[in-house]
Structures are given as C-alpha cells and as structure tokens.
Amino acid sequence: MDFQVPNTLAEQIANYLAERIMTGQIPPGKRIQEVTLAAELNVSRASVKEALYTLERWHLVDITPRKGAAATQLDAEHASELYDVYMHLLMMLAARLCERWQESDKVLLLKAVETVLAKIRQPDIPTTAVVEASFGVMEACCQVVNNPYLTEALSNFKPAVSRTYFLGADRYRQDLEKTGKFFDQLPQAILARDSARAQELIREFAEHQKVLIRHALA
C-alpha cells in the first residue's frame, strides 16, 4: 500500500468551505468571518486563516486587507473571464500534449476519455460525476505533459470551474451530447499530433460552455 499523507486541518477546512461555496450555501460576496468560523468548527483562527489562503488560490474567496475574506463574485462577466483564462491554459496543455505524448501514454489517456464517455451514456447520471470524470482527463493529460507549473495553475482553477458547472447543472445535463462529441473528437486530434485542431476543439467547447453559464447565471 502506498503511503498517503492525511489532509491537514487547514486542508480539511478549505475543502469544507469550498464545497459550501461551490454549491451556493455560501453565496457570492458573502463575508467569511474567521472568528465565527473558528468557533463553529472548534478550530484555531490560524487554521481558518490558512484555509482561506488556500481558497484564495483556488479563486473561491477574495481576501481584502482590513476587510477579511468573502466568497468571490460569480456573475456572467466574472464567469466569462474565468473561462477565458481556463480555456487558454487548456489549449496550452493540449499543445504540449501533442508534442510530448508517447505510445506508452495512450492507454492512460484513452482510459480517462472512455471513463467520461461511459458516464455520459449512463441514464440519469449525476452531472457532478461527468464533471469529475472530465477533470480526470485533464489530470491524465497533465501527468503526461509533466509541467508542474501548468498542472498547478489548472488544479487551482478546478474548484472555481466546478462551481460554475454546479450552478449551470441543468443546462449542462441537457447538453451532454455535445460534451460527448467533444471528448470523442479531442483524442483523435491529440493522437494525430494535430495541435491546431485540438486547440480549436477546446476553444469551441469552452466558448459554448461560456454561453451556457451566462444563461444559467442570468
């Protein structure tokens, strides 16, 4: 069995708050009081403060001097800007993947894609399951590309992007056919080392997702 370091208390608090922010239990703009939260969870303010810094890195809270932390805003404009940055990171990942994948990587990549497609084919599959499987493809690609800076940047965007998917879950579910088409076509471009095509697929899909999220937030 591989050794696994358990999550620190601060990480546990960060994950707890992240879920509440992503699901809307803590709405955009709501202040997060360190003292109140520490008392509620029976933990130290230092652990709460460390957790809030993690959430800031995940783009889920804004920390303002002398004002403290608040859940980040999530209107159509903020969501659009979020997707613009995330899209370009994914396009960079695709370009590097086309350059670097080896024959030994094909099983890992195709298995991750097939997991998404299998979930999409399941009737009444929870949207969260499809989203998590989609992130699994991203993580498999990061593993192959092996750029720690790009991996960290994408990982830090995952909670904020998950938040938009959660709020737009109904529209996302209605559009799973397009999601399936995207994940069917992307590996073909990657394995053909067609960087331009792979990046264009990502751009088209991201722009479509931006429209869905804007409608959901409206």
Short mmCIF file of C-alpha atoms in Angstrom, two decimals:
data_model
loop_
_atom_site.label_atom_id
_atom_site.label_comp_id
_atom_site.label_asym_id
_atom_site.label_seq_id
_atom_site.Cartn_x
_atom_site.Cartn_y
_atom_site.Cartn_z
CA MET A 1 0.00 0.00 0.00
CA ASP A 2 1.31 3.45 -0.93
CA PHE A 3 1.93 5.89 1.90
CA GLN A 4 -0.55 8.75 1.90
CA VAL A 5 -0.19 11.89 3.98
CA PRO A 6 -3.56 12.74 5.57
CA ASN A 7 -5.06 16.14 4.86
CA THR A 8 -4.01 18.82 7.31
CA LEU A 9 -6.66 20.52 9.40
CA ALA A 10 -6.39 23.62 7.20
CA GLU A 11 -6.93 21.48 4.07
CA GLN A 12 -10.00 19.87 5.65
CA ILE A 13 -11.41 23.31 6.46
CA ALA A 14 -10.63 24.52 2.92
CA ASN A 15 -12.41 21.53 1.37
CA TYR A 16 -15.40 22.04 3.68
CA LEU A 17 -15.72 25.70 2.74
CA ALA A 18 -15.03 25.02 -0.94
CA GLU A 19 -17.98 22.64 -1.11
CA ARG A 20 -20.25 25.18 0.55
CA ILE A 21 -19.14 27.91 -1.85
CA MET A 22 -19.40 25.69 -4.94
CA THR A 23 -22.91 24.55 -4.03
CA GLY A 24 -24.10 28.07 -3.24
CA GLN A 25 -24.55 27.55 0.52
CA ILE A 26 -22.12 30.44 0.86
CA PRO A 27 -23.35 32.84 -1.84
CA PRO A 28 -21.11 35.13 -3.90
CA GLY A 29 -19.96 38.17 -1.97
CA LYS A 30 -20.80 36.78 1.47
CA ARG A 31 -18.22 37.60 4.14
CA ILE A 32 -16.50 34.70 5.89
CA GLN A 33 -15.73 35.66 9.46
CA GLU A 34 -12.62 33.96 10.83
CA VAL A 35 -13.70 34.17 14.47
CA THR A 36 -17.22 32.89 13.81
CA LEU A 37 -15.99 30.03 11.62
CA ALA A 38 -13.29 29.01 14.09
CA ALA A 39 -15.89 28.82 16.86
CA GLU A 40 -18.36 26.95 14.63
CA LEU A 41 -15.79 24.30 13.69
CA ASN A 42 -13.99 24.34 17.06
CA VAL A 43 -10.63 25.03 15.42
CA SER A 44 -7.99 27.75 15.73
CA ARG A 45 -8.15 31.01 13.82
CA ALA A 46 -4.71 30.19 12.42
CA SER A 47 -6.10 27.05 10.73
CA VAL A 48 -9.04 29.03 9.35
CA LYS A 49 -6.72 31.73 8.04
CA GLU A 50 -4.53 29.13 6.30
CA ALA A 51 -7.65 27.55 4.78
CA LEU A 52 -8.79 30.93 3.45
CA TYR A 53 -5.44 31.48 1.75
CA THR A 54 -5.93 28.12 0.03
CA LEU A 55 -9.41 29.15 -1.10
CA GLU A 56 -7.99 32.40 -2.44
CA ARG A 57 -5.52 30.36 -4.52
CA TRP A 58 -8.49 28.32 -5.77
CA HIS A 59 -10.28 31.54 -6.84
CA LEU A 60 -13.18 30.90 -4.44
CA VAL A 61 -12.58 33.76 -1.99
CA ASP A 62 -11.18 37.27 -2.18
CA ILE A 63 -9.15 38.48 0.78
CA THR A 64 -9.06 42.24 1.26
CA PRO A 65 -6.81 43.94 3.84
CA ARG A 66 -8.75 45.14 6.89
CA LYS A 67 -11.97 43.66 5.46
CA GLY A 68 -11.23 39.94 5.52
CA ALA A 69 -12.44 37.21 3.20
CA ALA A 70 -15.57 36.92 1.09
CA ALA A 71 -16.77 34.40 -1.47
CA THR A 72 -15.77 35.57 -4.94
CA GLN A 73 -18.37 37.13 -7.18
CA LEU A 74 -19.94 34.90 -9.81
CA ASP A 75 -21.96 36.82 -12.35
CA ALA A 76 -21.90 36.40 -16.12
CA GLU A 77 -18.92 38.73 -16.54
CA HIS A 78 -16.79 37.02 -13.87
CA ALA A 79 -17.66 33.56 -15.22
CA SER A 80 -16.72 34.63 -18.74
CA GLU A 81 -13.32 35.93 -17.61
CA LEU A 82 -12.74 32.75 -15.62
CA TYR A 83 -13.42 30.59 -18.67
CA ASP A 84 -11.19 32.73 -20.89
CA VAL A 85 -8.16 32.07 -18.69
CA TYR A 86 -9.02 28.42 -18.09
CA MET A 87 -9.56 27.87 -21.83
CA HIS A 88 -6.12 29.23 -22.70
CA LEU A 89 -4.49 27.04 -20.05
CA LEU A 90 -6.23 24.00 -21.54
CA MET A 91 -5.15 24.99 -25.02
CA MET A 92 -1.56 25.24 -23.81
CA LEU A 93 -1.93 21.80 -22.22
CA ALA A 94 -3.24 20.36 -25.50
CA ALA A 95 -0.35 21.86 -27.47
CA ARG A 96 2.23 20.38 -25.09
CA LEU A 97 0.41 17.05 -25.10
CA CYS A 98 0.56 16.83 -28.88
CA GLU A 99 4.31 17.38 -28.67
CA ARG A 100 5.12 15.04 -25.78
CA TRP A 101 2.85 12.00 -25.67
CA GLN A 102 4.46 8.61 -26.25
CA GLU A 103 2.97 5.26 -27.23
CA SER A 104 3.14 4.18 -23.59
CA ASP A 105 0.82 7.10 -22.66
CA LYS A 106 -2.04 6.09 -24.96
CA VAL A 107 -3.65 3.66 -22.52
CA LEU A 108 -3.76 6.26 -19.73
CA LEU A 109 -5.22 8.96 -21.98
CA LEU A 110 -7.78 6.78 -23.75
CA LYS A 111 -8.92 5.19 -20.48
CA ALA A 112 -9.59 8.63 -18.98
CA VAL A 113 -11.59 9.66 -22.06
CA GLU A 114 -13.55 6.40 -22.12
CA THR A 115 -14.49 6.93 -18.46
CA VAL A 116 -16.15 10.24 -19.39
CA LEU A 117 -17.93 8.77 -22.41
CA ALA A 118 -19.17 5.80 -20.38
CA LYS A 119 -20.68 8.11 -17.76
CA ILE A 120 -22.33 10.26 -20.42
CA ARG A 121 -24.01 7.15 -21.84
CA GLN A 122 -25.49 6.24 -18.45
CA PRO A 123 -29.10 7.38 -17.99
CA ASP A 124 -29.71 9.85 -15.17
CA ILE A 125 -26.00 10.16 -14.40
CA PRO A 126 -25.35 12.99 -11.91
CA THR A 127 -23.76 16.00 -13.57
CA THR A 128 -21.08 16.04 -10.89
CA ALA A 129 -19.95 12.54 -11.94
CA VAL A 130 -19.45 13.67 -15.55
CA VAL A 131 -17.63 16.81 -14.43
CA GLU A 132 -15.29 14.83 -12.18
CA ALA A 133 -14.55 12.38 -14.99
CA SER A 134 -13.85 15.34 -17.28
CA PHE A 135 -11.31 16.66 -14.80
CA GLY A 136 -9.85 13.15 -14.78
CA VAL A 137 -8.97 13.62 -18.46
CA MET A 138 -7.29 16.93 -17.66
CA GLU A 139 -5.29 15.31 -14.86
CA ALA A 140 -4.21 12.44 -17.11
CA CYS A 141 -3.02 14.96 -19.71
CA CYS A 142 -1.13 16.88 -17.02
CA GLN A 143 0.56 13.68 -15.94
CA VAL A 144 1.80 13.05 -19.48
CA VAL A 145 2.88 16.65 -20.15
CA ASN A 146 4.65 16.80 -16.78
CA ASN A 147 4.81 20.58 -16.47
CA PRO A 148 4.42 21.30 -12.73
CA TYR A 149 3.60 24.99 -13.27
CA LEU A 150 0.84 24.28 -15.76
CA THR A 151 -0.50 21.47 -13.57
CA GLU A 152 -0.65 23.75 -10.54
CA ALA A 153 -2.39 26.53 -12.46
CA LEU A 154 -5.04 24.15 -13.82
CA SER A 155 -5.54 22.50 -10.44
CA ASN A 156 -6.11 25.86 -8.79
CA PHE A 157 -8.84 26.67 -11.32
CA LYS A 158 -10.67 23.37 -10.81
CA PRO A 159 -12.83 24.45 -7.80
CA ALA A 160 -13.92 27.71 -9.42
CA VAL A 161 -14.80 25.96 -12.69
CA SER A 162 -16.64 23.24 -10.74
CA ARG A 163 -18.67 25.99 -9.10
CA THR A 164 -19.90 27.26 -12.46
CA TYR A 165 -20.79 23.73 -13.57
CA PHE A 166 -22.79 23.20 -10.38
CA LEU A 167 -24.79 26.39 -10.88
CA GLY A 168 -25.41 25.51 -14.53
CA ALA A 169 -26.04 21.82 -13.90
CA ASP A 170 -29.45 21.64 -15.57
CA ARG A 171 -28.24 23.26 -18.78
CA TYR A 172 -25.06 21.20 -18.74
CA ARG A 173 -27.10 17.99 -18.41
CA GLN A 174 -29.23 18.95 -21.41
CA ASP A 175 -26.06 19.40 -23.43
CA LEU A 176 -24.26 16.12 -22.67
CA GLU A 177 -24.44 15.08 -26.32
CA LYS A 178 -22.14 17.97 -27.26
CA THR A 179 -19.85 17.10 -24.36
CA GLY A 180 -19.65 13.53 -25.62
CA LYS A 181 -18.82 14.71 -29.13
CA PHE A 182 -16.03 16.89 -27.77
CA PHE A 183 -14.44 14.03 -25.84
CA ASP A 184 -14.81 11.76 -28.85
CA GLN A 185 -13.02 14.17 -31.20
CA LEU A 186 -10.30 15.53 -28.89
CA PRO A 187 -8.24 12.33 -28.54
CA GLN A 188 -8.30 11.88 -32.32
CA ALA A 189 -6.63 15.27 -32.72
CA ILE A 190 -4.17 14.61 -29.90
CA LEU A 191 -3.09 11.21 -31.22
CA ALA A 192 -2.69 12.71 -34.70
CA ARG A 193 -0.48 15.39 -33.08
CA ASP A 194 -2.76 17.97 -34.67
CA SER A 195 -2.19 20.78 -32.18
CA ALA A 196 -4.20 23.36 -34.13
CA ARG A 197 -7.24 21.09 -34.32
CA ALA A 198 -7.02 20.13 -30.62
CA GLN A 199 -6.81 23.76 -29.55
CA GLU A 200 -9.71 24.73 -31.80
CA LEU A 201 -11.87 21.97 -30.32
CA ILE A 202 -11.11 23.27 -26.84
CA ARG A 203 -11.82 26.86 -27.86
CA GLU A 204 -15.18 25.95 -29.43
CA PHE A 205 -16.24 23.84 -26.45
CA ALA A 206 -15.18 26.48 -23.91
CA GLU A 207 -17.00 29.23 -25.78
CA HIS A 208 -20.12 27.07 -25.85
CA GLN A 209 -19.81 26.43 -22.10
CA LYS A 210 -19.50 30.18 -21.51
CA VAL A 211 -22.85 30.69 -23.23
CA LEU A 212 -24.49 28.01 -21.06
CA ILE A 213 -23.10 29.51 -17.87
CA ARG A 214 -24.13 33.04 -18.83
CA HIS A 215 -27.68 31.84 -19.42
CA ALA A 216 -27.69 29.96 -16.11
CA LEU A 217 -26.44 32.99 -14.19
CA ALA A 218 -28.90 35.27 -15.91
#
